mmCIF file of C-alpha atoms and ligand atoms in Angstrom:
data_model
loop_
_atom_site.group_PDB
_atom_site.id
_atom_site.type_symbol
_atom_site.label_atom_id
_atom_site.label_comp_id
_atom_site.label_asym_id
_atom_site.label_seq_id
_atom_site.Cartn_x
_atom_site.Cartn_y
_atom_site.Cartn_z
ATOM 1 C CA MET A 288 0.091 -0.051 -0.139
ATOM 2 C CA ALA A 289 1.396 4.018 -0.845
ATOM 3 C CA PRO A 290 2.443 5.800 2.004
ATOM 4 C CA CYS A 291 -0.846 8.062 2.462
ATOM 5 C CA ASN A 292 -0.135 11.774 1.267
ATOM 6 C CA PRO A 293 -1.211 14.119 3.676
ATOM 7 C CA ALA A 294 -1.276 16.891 0.430
ATOM 8 C CA ARG A 295 -4.766 14.255 0.001
ATOM 9 C CA PRO A 296 -7.359 16.546 0.551
ATOM 10 C CA GLU A 297 -9.928 15.010 2.552
ATOM 11 C CA PRO A 298 -13.429 13.454 1.251
ATOM 12 C CA GLY A 299 -16.098 16.402 0.589
ATOM 13 C CA LEU A 300 -13.732 19.548 -0.616
ATOM 14 C CA ARG A 301 -15.464 20.846 -3.640
ATOM 15 C CA LEU A 302 -13.838 20.674 -6.499
ATOM 16 C CA CYS A 303 -15.257 22.775 -9.128
ATOM 17 C CA ALA A 304 -18.312 22.981 -11.135
ATOM 18 C CA LEU A 305 -18.878 20.528 -13.680
ATOM 19 C CA ALA A 306 -19.729 23.293 -16.558
ATOM 20 C CA GLU A 307 -15.622 24.235 -15.593
ATOM 21 C CA ILE A 308 -14.788 21.063 -17.116
ATOM 22 C CA ALA A 309 -14.854 20.928 -20.863
ATOM 23 C CA ASP A 310 -16.806 17.698 -22.400
ATOM 24 C CA PRO A 311 -15.138 16.425 -23.807
ATOM 25 C CA GLY A 312 -11.853 17.205 -21.081
ATOM 26 C CA ALA A 313 -10.343 17.583 -18.003
ATOM 27 C CA LYS A 314 -8.993 19.739 -15.309
ATOM 28 C CA GLY A 315 -6.523 19.545 -13.196
ATOM 29 C CA PHE A 316 -5.832 20.019 -9.548
ATOM 30 C CA ARG A 317 -2.977 20.765 -7.048
ATOM 31 C CA PHE A 318 -3.283 20.742 -3.287
ATOM 32 C CA ARG A 319 0.060 21.205 -0.829
ATOM 33 C CA ARG A 320 0.733 20.798 2.302
ATOM 34 C CA ASP A 321 4.340 21.456 4.513
ATOM 35 C CA SER A 322 6.504 19.971 1.818
ATOM 36 C CA GLY A 323 4.043 16.951 0.369
ATOM 37 C CA LEU A 324 1.740 17.257 -3.371
ATOM 38 C CA PHE A 325 -0.762 16.251 -4.922
ATOM 39 C CA ALA A 326 -2.636 16.245 -8.022
ATOM 40 C CA GLY A 327 -5.186 14.993 -9.235
ATOM 41 C CA VAL A 328 -7.374 15.168 -12.507
ATOM 42 C CA VAL A 329 -11.257 14.894 -13.477
ATOM 43 C CA VAL A 330 -11.882 13.420 -16.502
ATOM 44 C CA ARG A 331 -15.027 14.345 -18.104
ATOM 45 C CA ARG A 332 -16.847 12.598 -21.665
ATOM 46 C CA GLY A 333 -20.987 12.965 -21.578
ATOM 47 C CA ASP A 334 -21.923 11.065 -19.021
ATOM 48 C CA LEU A 335 -18.421 10.171 -17.752
ATOM 49 C CA LEU A 336 -16.620 11.878 -15.211
ATOM 50 C CA ALA A 337 -13.929 9.942 -13.659
ATOM 51 C CA GLY A 338 -10.830 11.281 -10.827
ATOM 52 C CA TYR A 339 -7.075 10.018 -11.119
ATOM 53 C CA VAL A 340 -3.817 10.949 -9.589
ATOM 54 C CA ASP A 341 -1.735 12.986 -11.924
ATOM 55 C CA VAL A 342 1.263 10.600 -12.011
ATOM 56 C CA CYS A 343 1.765 8.720 -15.044
ATOM 57 C CA PRO A 344 2.976 4.980 -14.004
ATOM 58 C CA HIS A 345 5.439 4.285 -16.678
ATOM 59 C CA ALA A 346 7.962 7.407 -14.845
ATOM 60 C CA GLY A 347 6.629 8.949 -12.534
ATOM 61 C CA TRP A 348 5.897 12.157 -14.126
ATOM 62 C CA PRO A 349 2.800 14.429 -14.252
ATOM 63 C CA LEU A 350 0.948 13.519 -17.110
ATOM 64 C CA ALA A 351 0.436 17.308 -18.799
ATOM 65 C CA ALA A 352 2.456 20.042 -19.677
ATOM 66 C CA PHE A 353 0.248 22.210 -20.314
ATOM 67 C CA ASP A 354 -2.524 23.482 -18.665
ATOM 68 C CA ASP A 355 -5.521 21.105 -18.521
ATOM 69 C CA ARG A 356 -4.286 19.542 -21.758
ATOM 70 C CA PHE A 357 -4.801 16.137 -20.423
ATOM 71 C CA LEU A 358 -6.545 14.745 -23.277
ATOM 72 C CA THR A 359 -6.013 12.884 -27.516
ATOM 73 C CA ARG A 360 -7.090 16.187 -29.049
ATOM 74 C CA ASN A 361 -10.199 14.014 -29.970
ATOM 75 C CA GLY A 362 -10.391 13.208 -26.293
ATOM 76 C CA ALA A 363 -11.195 9.620 -26.854
ATOM 77 C CA HIS A 364 -7.819 8.557 -23.885
ATOM 78 C CA ILE A 365 -5.634 10.238 -21.471
ATOM 79 C CA LEU A 366 -2.556 11.241 -23.088
ATOM 80 C CA CYS A 367 0.922 11.264 -20.895
ATOM 81 C CA SER A 368 2.895 14.446 -21.840
ATOM 82 C CA GLY A 369 6.374 12.290 -20.731
ATOM 83 C CA HIS A 370 6.214 9.720 -23.517
ATOM 84 C CA GLY A 371 3.267 9.532 -25.293
ATOM 85 C CA ALA A 372 1.829 6.320 -23.178
ATOM 86 C CA LEU A 373 -2.755 6.598 -23.538
ATOM 87 C CA PHE A 374 -5.147 5.619 -21.102
ATOM 88 C CA GLU A 375 -8.243 5.069 -20.789
ATOM 89 C CA LEU A 376 -11.077 7.365 -19.663
ATOM 90 C CA ALA A 377 -13.301 5.379 -17.585
ATOM 91 C CA ASP A 378 -10.418 2.785 -16.120
ATOM 92 C CA GLY A 379 -6.941 4.414 -17.107
ATOM 93 C CA ALA A 380 -5.352 1.371 -18.111
ATOM 94 C CA CYS A 381 -3.190 1.787 -20.621
ATOM 95 C CA VAL A 382 -3.573 0.890 -24.120
ATOM 96 C CA ALA A 383 -0.274 1.802 -25.276
ATOM 97 C CA GLY A 384 2.845 3.728 -24.354
ATOM 98 C CA PRO A 385 5.832 2.363 -22.679
ATOM 99 C CA CYS A 386 3.646 1.195 -19.871
ATOM 100 C CA VAL A 387 1.017 -0.945 -21.646
ATOM 101 C CA GLY A 388 -0.785 -3.262 -18.608
ATOM 102 C CA ALA A 389 -0.905 -0.596 -16.094
ATOM 103 C CA ARG A 390 -3.096 1.740 -14.657
ATOM 104 C CA LEU A 391 -3.612 4.958 -13.368
ATOM 105 C CA THR A 392 -4.090 5.107 -9.788
ATOM 106 C CA PRO A 393 -7.639 6.619 -9.190
ATOM 107 C CA TRP A 394 -8.849 9.262 -7.023
ATOM 108 C CA ALA A 395 -12.257 8.856 -5.849
ATOM 109 C CA ILE A 396 -14.484 11.795 -6.988
ATOM 110 C CA THR A 397 -18.470 12.563 -6.833
ATOM 111 C CA LEU A 398 -21.295 14.958 -8.936
ATOM 112 C CA ARG A 399 -23.250 16.392 -6.382
ATOM 113 C CA HIS A 400 -25.884 19.374 -7.413
ATOM 114 C CA GLY A 401 -23.406 20.156 -10.956
ATOM 115 C CA ASP A 402 -20.375 20.690 -8.301
ATOM 116 C CA VAL A 403 -17.911 17.864 -8.669
ATOM 117 C CA PHE A 404 -16.216 16.472 -4.526
ATOM 118 C CA THR A 405 -13.814 14.544 -3.529
ATOM 119 C CA ALA A 406 -14.885 11.378 -1.906
HETATM 120 S S1 FES B 893 6.465 9.538 -17.596
HETATM 121 FE FE1 FES B 893 3.880 8.748 -18.860
HETATM 122 S S2 FES B 893 4.837 7.480 -20.859
HETATM 123 FE FE2 FES B 893 6.228 7.992 -19.535
#
């Protein structure tokens, strides 16, 4: 089991309005506590809304090099800008690139009354 990250936000924290995430699209979030950093991303496509820890299983790099550009141009996959790995939106499974068979770590989120919260 991975060590607990003290910067990881508690459940119930409002992240943003759903309308702030493009469809398809994604939005990254950063939280700091002391020297700790937690980075997460929420991806959206139609009815699908999923959260992942923003760490690529290949080399441990953040997924997006710029702003909220986490998805491929067609919005079908999450793209790691490090070495081009592609991940399924729904379950974070790597389907192409250097870490095929690995998976993004889920980050529990929930939608309530049009807002996205940690869960
Ligand atoms: S760090 Fe993501 S593909 Fe290499």
